[in-house]
Every structure is written in structure tokens, then in C-alpha cells.
């Protein structure tokens, strides 16, 4: 393979991030300075309808008949930011699968597997998800299971104990791969005590503390019709589907108001450069990220920032990949990106290199990043990035699962069809002058935050050159101070 | 209207029913240029995009000691400049037209993938034709790309236990055949290959008669034909490469390998059994056996190991392959479980199938799983291009895709038991263990 895969694991894939990169228009008002618009074909969101069940539950229905499959998604407005004990939202979501309405975990899994169906649950920073994919002929068998695990999970004691144990050892196993965990260390370093620092996975100590009662309370508090959206995409008849959903979910009633924290409060300010050095004594390379605060989903400059980031570190010919990989041969891949949440976000540059070239790679990444301010973007590069972003957009929304995921994100982060339908026009409208404004306003330039995972004996002196160093062992519980 | 393959309907007809829109076999067109290059086209206007996949019949099986990893390295070099599009210009030209690309190398083949807005198709032909006909391999590019591939090798070993143990295990499981080394190659060979090695490789393998091209998406057959004739047809055919002659000798007893890695928190156990090439009639039964063992939480491995807290995961992997290859099993131990305990638990599940077989319901289940996975592959233009080309390469004809449903459907519980008894036996097995410390002799 020529390109590194994204190094940050994200629930519901990068869709959440891509989708956010579209909100509202960029501030550009004129196309007159745009030199060249590359025609990439017209793409709009397939038609769908939004209906309300008798209990007020909103349901999106989108028919797609290419293959005889259906995806049904439920998204709950509850995630790691709502954790009272770290990992609670994730364990609650996973706990849905431990048996429901009297049917055991093994029975449910056997029934779903027999149909070739899949039903997955999970949580990330701000959402919890149930995602079912199955053959359209099996709708009447899958829907009751979907409904039961959403509304009536049993949270079986014995199964919970096993899940808890598997999660604890799973956390240790994840730390065998720096790439799998570095994003959690970085979030913790940037957000500190703010809820956005919470790793949705929890940590080995917090998972051990969790009780079934906490899962039940979390489910009761957040899994309610007025805090959930359902999206159905695939090969079905909309009228029939609405009737079936009414039967399965229409009786579900709200019990209490879901209590949400104000995440716009107490956001941290980066006062100084800091380095979190994560010691992995047998590391053969150094994996690192640096950056700072990014932007939230509802930022009106998202589309423009997507294009600018594409130039810096979002594609193969990006400045970072070109310098670190193609010109210097220091790494297999280097990239950058904004990771948005609803009220804040991070920006980060990430790569890896052998221990001996750690300083060389960090310095080259910093120098390349500085080009944003020192040289700026030329017209040909901007035109190319605009074509690339537009041309690579439609395949992100091709499958039933991708489209259902998109509609879940629309609910969770409050954006609409314009995200797809206005995307190309917004990209086309971006000018050089506008990129300069975006660089100045949004890319963190001062007080950068660093996470380095590697052999501390070899790289501690290098780490100290970039800020105040905090050292932790990768095997320690959690993801930094 | 989106289009699907007749295979979907055949599968659905055999195993279920469907209301989805579908097309017929006629919608896949294939033609061969005078220089021997095969081209397949599938029109699909569901999104305004298209893909071009180029499958080359060259992989690590075509290597010899001293140049291991060169197929993969060559994959990288194919992006580094040719006559019309000089250094960096392949990627720059493609991205400026709205396209992206990647490539991958396996033991058997090297595959190049271009994903682009459909109206950029001529640019893709121009770019590909230039690097096939006129690649410029220069020493400066070789040196910086060497560093990239070294980093790719290192980061794979750093982040993937699978790669670490598999690399060691393959070296033991194969005594003669080139599947013995990993696709990325030995560290010393990466550091050593020469300009001449690379030039020779390009001349030998990158001839149009050694390739299969698949184009799927919002394109028209007539236009693809026109462009193929304009850009690909003038590239001359070459003498076919020499056949890989080595046949792996029959394994006569269990082999073992241990790899130490200090940061591994619980032992990983890999088992590998020699099995025939994908073109062999037993492929379908083995593939279903693989699913019975590891797919879903109702699988034998989940029920027998993960649910019982012996393992945190247990998977199988059976690559498609030109020559006889390996059926892999990887278990990751739960806390406090020794490698030897995990190994026995994995073997117990295999032996249960070899002695008692599988139930009819279990077999029906994995056939359903095959069907839905197939639909998922066929849901995108990317999946269609990759699947069509893969069938063409491993089964000799993309039309075999249409036989697959019937082949899977005729597999019986007795077939599953038979292939387990034939192939998943001790004398045919290699065991690899990856752990922080080796168990003592006691």
C-alpha cells in the first residue's frame, strides 16, 4: 500500500467528521477571483422523507434499491461527555447486546447470524449508536430484536461481568499499537478536565468500577424518544416501513428529560507548549501527533477548512506527505486534520518515523506547517484541492450504511441536506483571500501540544525541546494525567 | 438506475428472494486488445464517479532470495515518474482532475486503483498508459522510496501483532515456495535492490498481456473502448514471464516458531495449515469452514473460546491464492491464559468439526453470511471493480462469479467435515506464538 490509513479510530467512521466539514456557507460572496472550476459531475442527496411516529419519534426513510439490503440506525444523544464514570456510555451501548426482553445474548446473536444480519452498538464522544444491516426479506425478524435491545435491554449480570473483563484486557491489548491509542492521549492532553477529554473506551480502572445499576440509569436517562433519531435506508416500501416502525417503536414513551452538560463551558486555553511522552520501551519507531484546539461542527467555515487542510495534510500530494514521505523518505505517511465535536474540536498533525529520525521528522513537520503562514497557498494548488475534495465526495455517500450514518449525524449535530447539496458550490466559491483568512483564524500556531509514543530512553531529550514534558508509561491505566 | 450483477439475483434466487433492481450478465462487457490486455467494463451511474482497477500478475511469489519485497517496492516506483508525466506528476495530475489512487501488492498480484469523477476518465488512461509504457526509474527516487518502504515495514511490525507473527510463521511453514517470505520482504533486501533489478522487473511483468483492467462506474462502453484503443492498444506485448516452478513439498510433521515482543500483554497464537490453490474444488468448503469457525458471535470460536473467557478474539483468514497456500487461525489470549492453553482450545474446536462435523443449520447460516457480504461488496462501484477483477484473476474468468452461488450452495456438512479431516491436521500444521516471554519447560 502506498498510503497510510487514517490513524485515528472514529466511531461511525470519518463520516462524522466529513459531514461536519460542510455546515453552512463559507464567507465568500464572489466567484470572480476563482481561476478554474473543475467540473466533477452533479451530486445531491437521494430523496428521503422524515415522518413522526405517534410518540413523536422522528424517523428518516430513504429508499435505495440497488441491493436487497436495509440499514436501520438509531442514534442517541449521549456519549462519553455524559460519563459519570469513564466508559459508561460505551459500556451501556455494548450492554444492550447482553440480552433483551428476556431473550439471551446467545439467542439474539444466533438469530441475527443465521440471517447474515449484523447489529452493532457503540458510543463515541457525543453519541450512542445502534446499527443494524440485514437482507430486506428479514425485516420482520430483525425489527423486533432492534426494538427490544433499544427499549428493553436486560443488562444480564453474568454477561456484564464477562464483558467488563474482556474490555479491561482489551484496553491493554490496544496499547500494544501506538496508532490505536494516540488520539486518546492527545484528546486528554488538549482538553484536560473538560468532558471532551473523556475517552469513550474508559480505562482499565474505571471499567472495573462500573456497575449494572449505572448502565440501567444511563439507559433510562438518555435512551428516550425525544433524545433519539431513527434512520432507515435500503430496499423497502416506505409506507409499510412506517407502519412496522409504528408497531415496534410507537409505544415507547419519554420518562424524564435527558440532562445534557453545557459543553461550550470551561473549554481550555493552551497557555504553553506541552509534551506528553508515552514510554513504550520496545518501540522501534516514534509515533507522534501535535496540534491544538480545532473547531466545532457548526462552524460556518468548515468547507473552506476542509480544502485548506487537504492542501496541508489531507491527500497524497499534501505538503506534509510530500515533504516527510516523498522528499525525505522519513515516513510511510504524514497527515493533518480537524476532529470536530459539537462545541469544540482538535486539530492535529500526525506521523511516525524510526526512533533515530524523531527530531528530524518533527522539525520537518513543523517547518512544513509554518508554510501556511509564511508562503500561503497558490492558485494552482487551491484549484487542484477543490477538484480533489469535490471529486472524492460522492463515494462517501454511496451505501445504505453510509447514508443512514449521514442522517444520524445530521440529527446529532444539527445540520441539513445542504451539507450534500451545497457542498460543491461552497467548494467552488473558495478564494485565495479566503484561505488566508482561514489560516490566520483557525490553525493553531502558538503553544502547540505534543504526544510522542516511543522509547523514552532514546527520545526523552528530543521531547524536551518542544515543551514541558510529562512522562507516562504506556502500560499505566488511562491516557495521561 | 443503479445496476447490480446477475450473480446477486442468482444468489438471491438460490438462497432467498429479493425485490432489488438488478441487471443481467450482459451488463458486464469484456474485450481483449490486440496486445493481450483484457478489459472489463461495468456501467453504473449511481454516483457521478468511476474506478479503474489494474490487476497485474506479479506478486511476491515471483521473487527470489536477494530481491524479496521487490514486487511491492515496484508498486511504489510506479508512481515516481515516466516520460510524459515526470516525478510527482502522476499524483498531481490525478488529484487536480479530482481523482485519487492507491495500490496494493499481494503474494500473487499487484493492483492499482484509480477513483475519480467520471468525466476525468481520459486523464486516467493517459496517466496509466504512460507509466506502463515509459516508466523512468531513477536512482534518486529509488533512494527516498527505500526509506518509505522501510517505514512501512517498521510501522506494520510496530502496530500489528498479526504481521509480526505471520512474517515469522511463513518462514517456517514454507520450506521451498516463495510464499515463505512476507510481501514487504526482508529488511536486508529492501536495503539492497538495484536499479537494474527494478528495470528488469518492469520489462518482465508490466506488459499489457500480463494485466486485467476493470472499469466500473458512470462510464459508457463505447467511450472506454475508444480510450483503451487510443492509450493502451499501442503498448507492445512482451514474451510471457517465466512460470513459478517451485511446488512446496508435502509437510511431514508439525513445525513451531516463537517470537518475543515485550509489549505484548497476552500471548497471540497463530496456526497455519497448507491448503490448495483457490482454483481447487475444495475452496468453497474451506471458505465456509472458515466462516463456521470465526464469523459472528454464534461462531465456534466465539462460543468455545471468547465467551468462555479463554480468548479475547479468535479469527480465521484464508487468502485467495494462485498456488497452494495457508489457512490461518489467530487467537489472542485473555489475561492469565497461557499460549499452550489457548492453542489447545483452538485445536479442540477444529477437532470437533473434524470428528463430529457441522449441523445443517450452521451451514445454512454461513451461506447466508456469504450472501450478505457479497451484497455489501456489490453495493459500491469500488466493490464491483475489485470483485470482478479478483474473480478473473483467481478463477480464470470473471464469469466464475456467476457460478459461485451454486458452488457454495452445493457444499454439504459432509464436505466441511472432509476438508477439516484432510487439511486441518497436525502433520500439516505450523504453530506460531507471539508473547512477552516464552513459557518455561517446567
CSV table of N, CA and C in Angstrom, one decimal, chain A residues 384-468:
chain,number,residue,atom,x,y,z
A,384,UNK,N,-6.5,22.6,-7.6
A,384,UNK,CA,-6.4,21.2,-7.5
A,384,UNK,C,-7.1,20.6,-6.3
A,385,UNK,N,-6.9,21.3,-5.1
A,385,UNK,CA,-7.5,20.8,-3.9
A,385,UNK,C,-9.0,20.8,-4.0
A,386,UNK,N,-9.5,21.9,-4.6
A,386,UNK,CA,-11.0,22.0,-4.8
A,386,UNK,C,-11.5,20.9,-5.6
A,387,UNK,N,-10.8,20.6,-6.7
A,387,UNK,CA,-11.3,19.5,-7.6
A,387,UNK,C,-11.2,18.1,-6.8
A,388,UNK,N,-10.2,18.0,-6.1
A,388,UNK,CA,-10.0,16.7,-5.3
A,388,UNK,C,-11.1,16.5,-4.3
A,389,UNK,N,-11.4,17.6,-3.5
A,389,UNK,CA,-12.4,17.5,-2.5
A,389,UNK,C,-13.8,17.2,-3.1
A,390,UNK,N,-14.0,17.8,-4.2
A,390,UNK,CA,-15.3,17.6,-4.8
A,390,UNK,C,-15.4,16.2,-5.5
A,391,UNK,N,-14.3,15.8,-6.1
A,391,UNK,CA,-14.3,14.5,-6.8
A,391,UNK,C,-14.4,13.3,-5.9
A,392,UNK,N,-13.8,13.5,-4.7
A,392,UNK,CA,-13.8,12.4,-3.8
A,392,UNK,C,-15.0,12.4,-2.8
A,393,UNK,N,-15.9,13.3,-3.0
A,393,UNK,CA,-17.1,13.4,-2.1
A,393,UNK,C,-18.2,12.4,-2.3
A,394,UNK,N,-18.7,12.2,-3.6
A,394,UNK,CA,-19.8,11.3,-3.7
A,394,UNK,C,-19.6,9.8,-3.2
A,395,UNK,N,-18.4,9.2,-3.4
A,395,UNK,CA,-18.3,7.9,-2.9
A,395,UNK,C,-18.4,7.7,-1.3
A,396,UNK,N,-18.4,8.8,-0.6
A,396,UNK,CA,-18.6,8.8,0.8
A,396,UNK,C,-20.0,8.5,1.2
A,397,UNK,N,-20.9,8.7,0.2
A,397,UNK,CA,-22.3,8.5,0.5
A,397,UNK,C,-23.0,7.6,-0.5
A,398,UNK,N,-22.4,6.5,-0.7
A,398,UNK,CA,-22.9,5.5,-1.7
A,398,UNK,C,-23.7,4.4,-1.2
A,399,UNK,N,-23.4,3.9,0.0
A,399,UNK,CA,-24.1,2.7,0.5
A,399,UNK,C,-25.2,3.1,1.5
A,400,UNK,N,-26.1,2.1,1.7
A,400,UNK,CA,-27.2,2.3,2.7
A,400,UNK,C,-26.6,2.7,4.1
A,401,UNK,N,-25.6,2.0,4.4
A,401,UNK,CA,-25.0,2.2,5.7
A,401,UNK,C,-24.4,3.7,5.8
A,402,UNK,N,-23.7,4.1,4.8
A,402,UNK,CA,-23.1,5.4,4.8
A,402,UNK,C,-24.2,6.5,4.8
A,403,UNK,N,-25.3,6.3,4.1
A,403,UNK,CA,-26.4,7.3,4.0
A,403,UNK,C,-27.2,7.3,5.4
A,404,UNK,N,-27.4,6.2,6.0
A,404,UNK,CA,-28.0,6.1,7.3
A,404,UNK,C,-27.2,6.8,8.3
A,405,UNK,N,-25.9,6.6,8.2
A,405,UNK,CA,-24.9,7.2,9.2
A,405,UNK,C,-25.0,8.7,9.0
A,406,UNK,N,-25.0,9.2,7.8
A,406,UNK,CA,-25.1,10.6,7.5
A,406,UNK,C,-26.3,11.3,8.2
A,407,UNK,N,-27.5,10.6,8.0
A,407,UNK,CA,-28.7,11.1,8.7
A,407,UNK,C,-28.6,11.1,10.2
A,408,UNK,N,-28.0,10.1,10.7
A,408,UNK,CA,-27.7,10.1,12.2
A,408,UNK,C,-26.9,11.3,12.6
A,409,UNK,N,-25.9,11.6,11.8
A,409,UNK,CA,-25.0,12.8,12.2
A,409,UNK,C,-25.8,14.1,12.0
A,410,UNK,N,-26.6,14.1,11.0
A,410,UNK,CA,-27.4,15.3,10.8
A,410,UNK,C,-28.3,15.6,12.1
A,411,UNK,N,-28.8,14.6,12.7
A,411,UNK,CA,-29.6,14.7,13.9
A,411,UNK,C,-28.7,15.1,15.0
A,412,UNK,N,-27.6,14.4,15.2
A,412,UNK,CA,-26.8,14.7,16.4
A,412,UNK,C,-26.1,16.1,16.4
A,413,UNK,N,-25.7,16.5,15.2
A,413,UNK,CA,-25.0,17.8,15.1
A,413,UNK,C,-25.8,18.9,14.5
A,414,UNK,N,-27.1,18.6,14.1
A,414,UNK,CA,-28.0,19.7,13.7
A,414,UNK,C,-27.7,20.4,12.4
A,415,UNK,N,-27.3,19.6,11.4
A,415,UNK,CA,-27.2,20.2,10.0
A,415,UNK,C,-28.2,19.5,9.1
A,416,UNK,N,-28.3,20.0,7.9
A,416,UNK,CA,-29.4,19.5,7.0
A,416,UNK,C,-28.9,19.1,5.6
A,417,UNK,N,-29.8,18.9,4.7
A,417,UNK,CA,-29.4,18.4,3.3
A,417,UNK,C,-28.4,19.3,2.6
A,418,UNK,N,-28.4,20.6,3.0
A,418,UNK,CA,-27.4,21.5,2.4
A,418,UNK,C,-26.0,21.0,2.4
A,419,UNK,N,-25.8,20.2,3.4
A,419,UNK,CA,-24.4,19.6,3.6
A,419,UNK,C,-24.0,18.9,2.3
A,420,UNK,N,-24.9,18.1,1.7
A,420,UNK,CA,-24.6,17.5,0.5
A,420,UNK,C,-24.9,18.4,-0.7
A,421,UNK,N,-26.0,19.0,-0.7
A,421,UNK,CA,-26.5,19.7,-1.9
A,421,UNK,C,-25.8,21.0,-2.2
A,422,UNK,N,-25.2,21.6,-1.2
A,422,UNK,CA,-24.5,22.9,-1.4
A,422,UNK,C,-23.0,22.7,-1.4
A,423,UNK,N,-22.5,21.5,-1.1
A,423,UNK,CA,-21.1,21.2,-0.9
A,423,UNK,C,-20.3,21.7,-2.1
A,424,UNK,N,-20.6,21.2,-3.3
A,424,UNK,CA,-19.8,21.6,-4.5
A,424,UNK,C,-19.7,23.1,-4.7
A,425,UNK,N,-20.9,23.7,-4.5
A,425,UNK,CA,-20.9,25.2,-4.8
A,425,UNK,C,-20.0,25.9,-3.8
A,426,UNK,N,-20.1,25.4,-2.5
A,426,UNK,CA,-19.3,26.1,-1.5
A,426,UNK,C,-17.8,25.9,-1.8
A,427,UNK,N,-17.4,24.7,-2.2
A,427,UNK,CA,-16.0,24.5,-2.5
A,427,UNK,C,-15.6,25.4,-3.7
A,428,UNK,N,-16.4,25.4,-4.7
A,428,UNK,CA,-16.1,26.3,-5.9
A,428,UNK,C,-15.9,27.7,-5.5
A,429,UNK,N,-16.6,28.2,-4.5
A,429,UNK,CA,-16.5,29.6,-4.1
A,429,UNK,C,-15.3,30.0,-3.3
A,430,UNK,N,-14.5,29.1,-2.9
A,430,UNK,CA,-13.4,29.4,-2.1
A,430,UNK,C,-12.3,30.2,-2.9
A,431,UNK,N,-11.8,31.3,-2.3
A,431,UNK,CA,-10.8,32.1,-3.0
A,431,UNK,C,-9.5,32.0,-2.2
A,432,UNK,N,-8.4,32.5,-2.8
A,432,UNK,CA,-7.1,32.6,-2.1
A,432,UNK,C,-7.2,33.5,-0.9
A,433,UNK,N,-7.9,34.6,-1.1
A,433,UNK,CA,-8.0,35.6,0.0
A,433,UNK,C,-8.7,34.9,1.2
A,434,UNK,N,-9.7,34.1,0.9
A,434,UNK,CA,-10.4,33.4,1.9
A,434,UNK,C,-9.5,32.4,2.7
A,435,UNK,N,-8.7,31.7,1.9
A,435,UNK,CA,-7.8,30.7,2.6
A,435,UNK,C,-6.9,31.4,3.5
A,436,UNK,N,-6.5,32.6,3.2
A,436,UNK,CA,-5.6,33.4,4.1
A,436,UNK,C,-6.3,33.7,5.4
A,437,UNK,N,-7.5,34.1,5.3
A,437,UNK,CA,-8.3,34.4,6.5
A,437,UNK,C,-8.5,33.1,7.3
A,438,UNK,N,-8.7,32.0,6.7
A,438,UNK,CA,-9.0,30.7,7.4
A,438,UNK,C,-7.7,30.3,8.2
A,439,UNK,N,-6.6,30.4,7.5
A,439,UNK,CA,-5.3,30.0,8.1
A,439,UNK,C,-5.1,30.8,9.4
A,440,UNK,N,-5.2,32.1,9.2
A,440,UNK,CA,-5.0,33.0,10.3
A,440,UNK,C,-5.9,32.8,11.5
A,441,UNK,N,-7.1,32.5,11.2
A,441,UNK,CA,-8.1,32.4,12.2
A,441,UNK,C,-8.2,31.0,12.9
A,442,UNK,N,-7.9,29.9,12.2
A,442,UNK,CA,-8.3,28.6,12.8
A,442,UNK,C,-7.1,27.6,13.1
A,443,UNK,N,-6.0,27.8,12.3
A,443,UNK,CA,-5.0,26.8,12.6
A,443,UNK,C,-4.1,27.2,13.7
A,444,UNK,N,-4.0,26.3,14.8
A,444,UNK,CA,-3.3,26.7,16.0
A,444,UNK,C,-1.8,26.9,15.6
A,445,UNK,N,-1.3,28.1,16.0
A,445,UNK,CA,0.1,28.4,15.6
A,445,UNK,C,1.0,28.4,16.9
A,446,UNK,N,0.5,28.9,18.0
A,446,UNK,CA,1.3,29.0,19.2
A,446,UNK,C,0.9,27.9,20.2
A,447,UNK,N,1.8,27.7,21.1
A,447,UNK,CA,1.5,26.8,22.2
A,447,UNK,C,1.0,25.4,21.8
A,448,UNK,N,1.8,24.8,20.9
A,448,UNK,CA,1.3,23.5,20.4
A,448,UNK,C,1.5,22.4,21.4
A,449,UNK,N,0.6,21.5,21.3
A,449,UNK,CA,0.6,20.3,22.2
A,449,UNK,C,1.1,19.1,21.5
A,450,UNK,N,2.0,18.3,22.2
A,450,UNK,CA,2.6,17.1,21.5
A,450,UNK,C,2.3,15.9,22.3
A,451,UNK,N,2.1,14.8,21.6
A,451,UNK,CA,2.1,13.5,22.2
A,451,UNK,C,3.2,12.7,21.4
A,452,UNK,N,4.1,12.1,22.1
A,452,UNK,CA,5.1,11.2,21.4
A,452,UNK,C,5.0,9.8,22.1
A,453,UNK,N,4.8,8.8,21.3
A,453,UNK,CA,4.8,7.4,21.8
A,453,UNK,C,6.1,6.8,21.3
A,454,UNK,N,6.9,6.3,22.1
A,454,UNK,CA,8.2,5.7,21.7
A,454,UNK,C,9.0,5.3,22.8
A,455,UNK,N,10.3,4.9,22.5
A,455,UNK,CA,11.2,4.5,23.5
A,455,UNK,C,11.8,5.8,24.2
A,456,UNK,N,11.3,6.0,25.5
A,456,UNK,CA,11.7,7.2,26.2
A,456,UNK,C,13.2,7.4,26.4
A,457,UNK,N,13.9,6.3,26.5
A,457,UNK,CA,15.3,6.3,26.7
A,457,UNK,C,16.0,7.0,25.5
A,458,UNK,N,15.4,6.7,24.3
A,458,UNK,CA,16.0,7.3,23.1
A,458,UNK,C,15.5,8.7,22.8
A,459,UNK,N,14.3,9.0,23.2
A,459,UNK,CA,13.7,10.3,22.7
A,459,UNK,C,13.4,11.3,23.7
A,460,UNK,N,13.7,11.0,25.0
A,460,UNK,CA,13.3,12.0,26.1
A,460,UNK,C,14.0,13.3,25.9
A,461,UNK,N,15.2,13.4,25.5
A,461,UNK,CA,15.9,14.6,25.3
A,461,UNK,C,15.3,15.4,24.1
A,462,UNK,N,14.9,14.7,23.1
A,462,UNK,CA,14.2,15.4,21.9
A,462,UNK,C,12.9,16.0,22.4
A,463,UNK,N,12.1,15.2,23.1
A,463,UNK,CA,10.8,15.6,23.6
A,463,UNK,C,10.9,16.9,24.3
A,464,UNK,N,12.0,17.1,25.1
A,464,UNK,CA,12.1,18.3,26.0
A,464,UNK,C,12.3,19.5,25.2
A,465,UNK,N,12.7,19.4,23.9
A,465,UNK,CA,12.9,20.6,23.1
A,465,UNK,C,11.6,21.3,22.6
A,466,UNK,N,10.5,20.6,22.8
A,466,UNK,CA,9.3,21.1,22.3
A,466,UNK,C,8.3,21.7,23.4
A,467,UNK,N,8.6,21.5,24.7
A,467,UNK,CA,7.8,22.0,25.7
A,467,UNK,C,8.0,21.2,27.0
A,468,UNK,N,7.2,21.6,28.0
A,468,UNK,CA,7.3,20.9,29.3
A,468,UNK,C,6.8,19.5,29.1
